[in-house]
PDB file of N, CA and C in Angstrom:
ATOM      1  N   UNK A   5      74.689 -27.120 -58.793  1.00 91.00           N
ATOM      2  CA  UNK A   5      74.152 -27.077 -60.143  1.00 91.00           C
ATOM      3  C   UNK A   5      72.647 -26.792 -60.120  1.00 91.00           C
ATOM      4  N   UNK A   6      71.949 -27.332 -59.101  1.00 95.00           N
ATOM      5  CA  UNK A   6      70.518 -27.078 -58.996  1.00 95.00           C
ATOM      6  C   UNK A   6      70.231 -25.600 -58.806  1.00 95.00           C
ATOM      7  N   UNK A   7      71.107 -24.927 -58.086  1.00 96.00           N
ATOM      8  CA  UNK A   7      70.910 -23.498 -57.850  1.00 96.00           C
ATOM      9  C   UNK A   7      70.974 -22.717 -59.163  1.00 96.00           C
ATOM     10  N   UNK A   8      71.869 -23.129 -60.050  1.00 97.00           N
ATOM     11  CA  UNK A   8      71.985 -22.460 -61.348  1.00 97.00           C
ATOM     12  C   UNK A   8      70.697 -22.647 -62.153  1.00 97.00           C
ATOM     13  N   UNK A   9      70.164 -23.864 -62.178  1.00 97.00           N
ATOM     14  CA  UNK A   9      68.921 -24.121 -62.894  1.00 97.00           C
ATOM     15  C   UNK A   9      67.759 -23.331 -62.288  1.00 97.00           C
ATOM     16  N   UNK A  10      67.722 -23.258 -60.974  1.00 97.00           N
ATOM     17  CA  UNK A  10      66.658 -22.510 -60.304  1.00 97.00           C
ATOM     18  C   UNK A  10      66.743 -21.029 -60.630  1.00 97.00           C
ATOM     19  N   UNK A  11      67.947 -20.485 -60.642  1.00 98.00           N
ATOM     20  CA  UNK A  11      68.124 -19.064 -60.961  1.00 98.00           C
ATOM     21  C   UNK A  11      67.730 -18.793 -62.402  1.00 98.00           C
ATOM     22  N   UNK A  12      68.138 -19.647 -63.320  1.00 98.00           N
ATOM     23  CA  UNK A  12      67.781 -19.473 -64.733  1.00 98.00           C
ATOM     24  C   UNK A  12      66.268 -19.562 -64.910  1.00 98.00           C
ATOM     25  N   UNK A  13      65.643 -20.500 -64.236  1.00 98.00           N
ATOM     26  CA  UNK A  13      64.193 -20.647 -64.331  1.00 98.00           C
ATOM     27  C   UNK A  13      63.471 -19.417 -63.791  1.00 98.00           C
ATOM     28  N   UNK A  14      63.901 -18.907 -62.662  1.00 98.00           N
ATOM     29  CA  UNK A  14      63.282 -17.714 -62.076  1.00 98.00           C
ATOM     30  C   UNK A  14      63.491 -16.504 -62.985  1.00 98.00           C
ATOM     31  N   UNK A  15      64.668 -16.345 -63.527  1.00 98.00           N
ATOM     32  CA  UNK A  15      64.923 -15.213 -64.432  1.00 98.00           C
ATOM     33  C   UNK A  15      64.097 -15.311 -65.708  1.00 98.00           C
ATOM     34  N   UNK A  16      63.957 -16.506 -66.261  1.00 98.00           N
ATOM     35  CA  UNK A  16      63.140 -16.679 -67.467  1.00 98.00           C
ATOM     36  C   UNK A  16      61.670 -16.374 -67.170  1.00 98.00           C
ATOM     37  N   UNK A  17      61.183 -16.843 -66.042  1.00 98.00           N
ATOM     38  CA  UNK A  17      59.798 -16.567 -65.667  1.00 98.00           C
ATOM     39  C   UNK A  17      59.589 -15.071 -65.452  1.00 98.00           C
ATOM     40  N   UNK A  18      60.525 -14.418 -64.794  1.00 97.00           N
ATOM     41  CA  UNK A  18      60.430 -12.975 -64.567  1.00 97.00           C
ATOM     42  C   UNK A  18      60.447 -12.216 -65.893  1.00 97.00           C
ATOM     43  N   UNK A  19      61.260 -12.661 -66.835  1.00 97.00           N
ATOM     44  CA  UNK A  19      61.311 -12.004 -68.144  1.00 97.00           C
ATOM     45  C   UNK A  19      59.989 -12.167 -68.888  1.00 97.00           C
ATOM     46  N   UNK A  20      59.387 -13.346 -68.812  1.00 96.00           N
ATOM     47  CA  UNK A  20      58.091 -13.563 -69.468  1.00 96.00           C
ATOM     48  C   UNK A  20      56.998 -12.695 -68.852  1.00 96.00           C
ATOM     49  N   UNK A  21      56.955 -12.636 -67.540  1.00 96.00           N
ATOM     50  CA  UNK A  21      55.938 -11.827 -66.864  1.00 96.00           C
ATOM     51  C   UNK A  21      56.144 -10.346 -67.168  1.00 96.00           C
ATOM     52  N   UNK A  22      57.376  -9.894 -67.130  1.00 94.00           N
ATOM     53  CA  UNK A  22      57.671  -8.489 -67.434  1.00 94.00           C
ATOM     54  C   UNK A  22      57.273  -8.149 -68.858  1.00 94.00           C
ATOM     55  N   UNK A  23      57.592  -9.015 -69.805  1.00 93.00           N
ATOM     56  CA  UNK A  23      57.224  -8.777 -71.198  1.00 93.00           C
ATOM     57  C   UNK A  23      55.704  -8.726 -71.356  1.00 93.00           C
ATOM     58  N   UNK A  24      55.010  -9.616 -70.688  1.00 91.00           N
ATOM     59  CA  UNK A  24      53.553  -9.650 -70.789  1.00 91.00           C
ATOM     60  C   UNK A  24      52.928  -8.388 -70.202  1.00 91.00           C
ATOM     61  N   UNK A  25      53.416  -7.949 -69.060  1.00 91.00           N
ATOM     62  CA  UNK A  25      52.819  -6.804 -68.391  1.00 91.00           C
ATOM     63  C   UNK A  25      53.164  -5.478 -69.055  1.00 91.00           C
ATOM     64  N   UNK A  26      54.261  -5.418 -69.788  1.00 91.00           N
ATOM     65  CA  UNK A  26      54.656  -4.164 -70.421  1.00 91.00           C
ATOM     66  C   UNK A  26      54.244  -4.074 -71.884  1.00 91.00           C
ATOM     67  N   UNK A  27      53.696  -5.149 -72.449  1.00 85.00           N
ATOM     68  CA  UNK A  27      53.288  -5.092 -73.852  1.00 85.00           C
ATOM     69  C   UNK A  27      51.994  -4.295 -73.986  1.00 85.00           C
ATOM     70  N   UNK A  28      51.841  -3.572 -75.092  1.00 80.00           N
ATOM     71  CA  UNK A  28      50.632  -2.777 -75.275  1.00 80.00           C
ATOM     72  C   UNK A  28      49.404  -3.664 -75.472  1.00 80.00           C
ATOM     73  N   UNK A  29      48.290  -3.142 -75.077  1.00 73.00           N
ATOM     74  CA  UNK A  29      47.033  -3.872 -75.216  1.00 73.00           C
ATOM     75  C   UNK A  29      46.624  -3.895 -76.678  1.00 73.00           C
ATOM     76  N   UNK A  30      45.884  -4.925 -77.065  1.00 65.00           N
ATOM     77  CA  UNK A  30      45.429  -5.030 -78.449  1.00 65.00           C
ATOM     78  C   UNK A  30      44.181  -4.188 -78.698  1.00 65.00           C
ATOM     79  N   UNK A  31      43.671  -3.536 -77.709  1.00 65.00           N
ATOM     80  CA  UNK A  31      42.479  -2.705 -77.854  1.00 65.00           C
ATOM     81  C   UNK A  31      41.643  -2.778 -76.598  1.00 65.00           C
ATOM     82  N   UNK A  32      40.514  -2.140 -76.676  1.00 63.00           N
ATOM     83  CA  UNK A  32      39.663  -2.138 -75.482  1.00 63.00           C
ATOM     84  C   UNK A  32      38.899  -3.451 -75.381  1.00 63.00           C
ATOM     85  N   UNK A  33      38.399  -3.704 -74.212  1.00 58.00           N
ATOM     86  CA  UNK A  33      37.638  -4.927 -73.989  1.00 58.00           C
ATOM     87  C   UNK A  33      36.335  -4.871 -74.782  1.00 58.00           C
ATOM     88  N   UNK A  34      35.923  -5.991 -75.294  1.00 65.00           N
ATOM     89  CA  UNK A  34      34.692  -6.056 -76.064  1.00 65.00           C
ATOM     90  C   UNK A  34      33.503  -6.257 -75.130  1.00 65.00           C
ATOM     91  N   UNK A  35      32.386  -5.731 -75.530  1.00 65.00           N
ATOM     92  CA  UNK A  35      31.168  -5.822 -74.735  1.00 65.00           C
ATOM     93  C   UNK A  35      30.044  -6.312 -75.644  1.00 65.00           C
ATOM     94  N   UNK A  36      29.065  -7.025 -75.107  1.00 58.00           N
ATOM     95  CA  UNK A  36      27.941  -7.460 -75.934  1.00 58.00           C
ATOM     96  C   UNK A  36      27.194  -6.285 -76.581  1.00 58.00           C
ATOM     97  N   UNK A  37      27.260  -5.112 -75.945  1.00 61.00           N
ATOM     98  CA  UNK A  37      26.593  -3.941 -76.530  1.00 61.00           C
ATOM     99  C   UNK A  37      27.281  -3.477 -77.816  1.00 61.00           C
ATOM    100  N   UNK A  38      28.505  -3.945 -78.056  1.00 62.00           N
ATOM    101  CA  UNK A  38      29.233  -3.569 -79.269  1.00 62.00           C
ATOM    102  C   UNK A  38      28.691  -4.280 -80.507  1.00 62.00           C
ATOM    103  N   UNK A  39      27.838  -5.279 -80.314  1.00 61.00           N
ATOM    104  CA  UNK A  39      27.315  -6.058 -81.420  1.00 61.00           C
ATOM    105  C   UNK A  39      25.808  -5.813 -81.546  1.00 61.00           C
ATOM    106  N   UNK A  40      25.396  -4.889 -82.394  1.00 65.00           N
ATOM    107  CA  UNK A  40      23.964  -4.630 -82.523  1.00 65.00           C
ATOM    108  C   UNK A  40      23.232  -5.866 -83.054  1.00 65.00           C
ATOM    109  N   UNK A  41      22.070  -6.118 -82.522  1.00 61.00           N
ATOM    110  CA  UNK A  41      21.284  -7.258 -82.949  1.00 61.00           C
ATOM    111  C   UNK A  41      21.585  -8.515 -82.174  1.00 61.00           C
ATOM    112  N   UNK A  42      22.507  -8.439 -81.241  1.00 61.00           N
ATOM    113  CA  UNK A  42      22.836  -9.612 -80.436  1.00 61.00           C
ATOM    114  C   UNK A  42      21.915  -9.662 -79.232  1.00 61.00           C
ATOM    115  N   UNK A  43      21.433 -10.856 -78.913  1.00 67.00           N
ATOM    116  CA  UNK A  43      20.569 -10.975 -77.743  1.00 67.00           C
ATOM    117  C   UNK A  43      21.171 -11.871 -76.681  1.00 67.00           C
ATOM    118  N   UNK A  44      22.215 -12.620 -77.005  1.00 67.00           N
ATOM    119  CA  UNK A  44      22.860 -13.484 -76.027  1.00 67.00           C
ATOM    120  C   UNK A  44      23.981 -12.703 -75.342  1.00 67.00           C
ATOM    121  N   UNK A  45      24.290 -13.030 -74.096  1.00 66.00           N
ATOM    122  CA  UNK A  45      25.371 -12.318 -73.393  1.00 66.00           C
ATOM    123  C   UNK A  45      26.714 -12.419 -74.092  1.00 66.00           C
ATOM    124  N   UNK A  46      26.923 -13.485 -74.872  1.00 69.00           N
ATOM    125  CA  UNK A  46      28.197 -13.643 -75.565  1.00 69.00           C
ATOM    126  C   UNK A  46      28.240 -12.878 -76.885  1.00 69.00           C
ATOM    127  N   UNK A  47      27.125 -12.284 -77.284  1.00 62.00           N
ATOM    128  CA  UNK A  47      27.086 -11.524 -78.528  1.00 62.00           C
ATOM    129  C   UNK A  47      26.586 -12.335 -79.707  1.00 62.00           C
ATOM    130  N   UNK A  48      26.112 -13.554 -79.460  1.00 68.00           N
ATOM    131  CA  UNK A  48      25.604 -14.386 -80.535  1.00 68.00           C
ATOM    132  C   UNK A  48      24.302 -13.796 -81.074  1.00 68.00           C
ATOM    133  N   UNK A  49      24.046 -13.957 -82.367  1.00 68.00           N
ATOM    134  CA  UNK A  49      22.817 -13.389 -82.919  1.00 68.00           C
ATOM    135  C   UNK A  49      21.586 -14.164 -82.452  1.00 68.00           C
ATOM    136  N   UNK A  50      20.468 -13.489 -82.431  1.00 69.00           N
ATOM    137  CA  UNK A  50      19.211 -14.125 -82.029  1.00 69.00           C
ATOM    138  C   UNK A  50      18.761 -15.086 -83.137  1.00 69.00           C
ATOM    139  N   UNK A  51      18.357 -16.289 -82.782  1.00 69.00           N
ATOM    140  CA  UNK A  51      17.867 -17.236 -83.807  1.00 69.00           C
ATOM    141  C   UNK A  51      16.622 -16.697 -84.520  1.00 69.00           C
ATOM    142  N   UNK A  52      15.810 -15.921 -83.810  1.00 64.00           N
ATOM    143  CA  UNK A  52      14.587 -15.404 -84.420  1.00 64.00           C
ATOM    144  C   UNK A  52      14.868 -14.250 -85.380  1.00 64.00           C
ATOM    145  N   UNK A  53      16.088 -13.719 -85.373  1.00 55.00           N
ATOM    146  CA  UNK A  53      16.429 -12.585 -86.223  1.00 55.00           C
ATOM    147  C   UNK A  53      16.919 -13.032 -87.597  1.00 55.00           C
ATOM    148  N   UNK A  54      17.022 -14.352 -87.842  1.00 53.00           N
ATOM    149  CA  UNK A  54      17.493 -14.819 -89.137  1.00 53.00           C
ATOM    150  C   UNK A  54      16.461 -14.501 -90.212  1.00 53.00           C
ATOM    151  N   UNK A  55      16.965 -14.149 -91.380  1.00 53.00           N
ATOM    152  CA  UNK A  55      16.076 -13.777 -92.489  1.00 53.00           C
ATOM    153  C   UNK A  55      15.827 -14.955 -93.382  1.00 53.00           C
TER     154      UNK A  55
END
């Protein structure tokens, strides 16, 4: 019975990984340069730029 559970678990994991790897990307990777006026590496606005 343990072998059946192990096989089902491996097949489910393989199906999840396959689905993840074959799904289309949501877009290109974001870069801090994509956010004009950002001075922090994460793209956060500069505190001195507040109006």
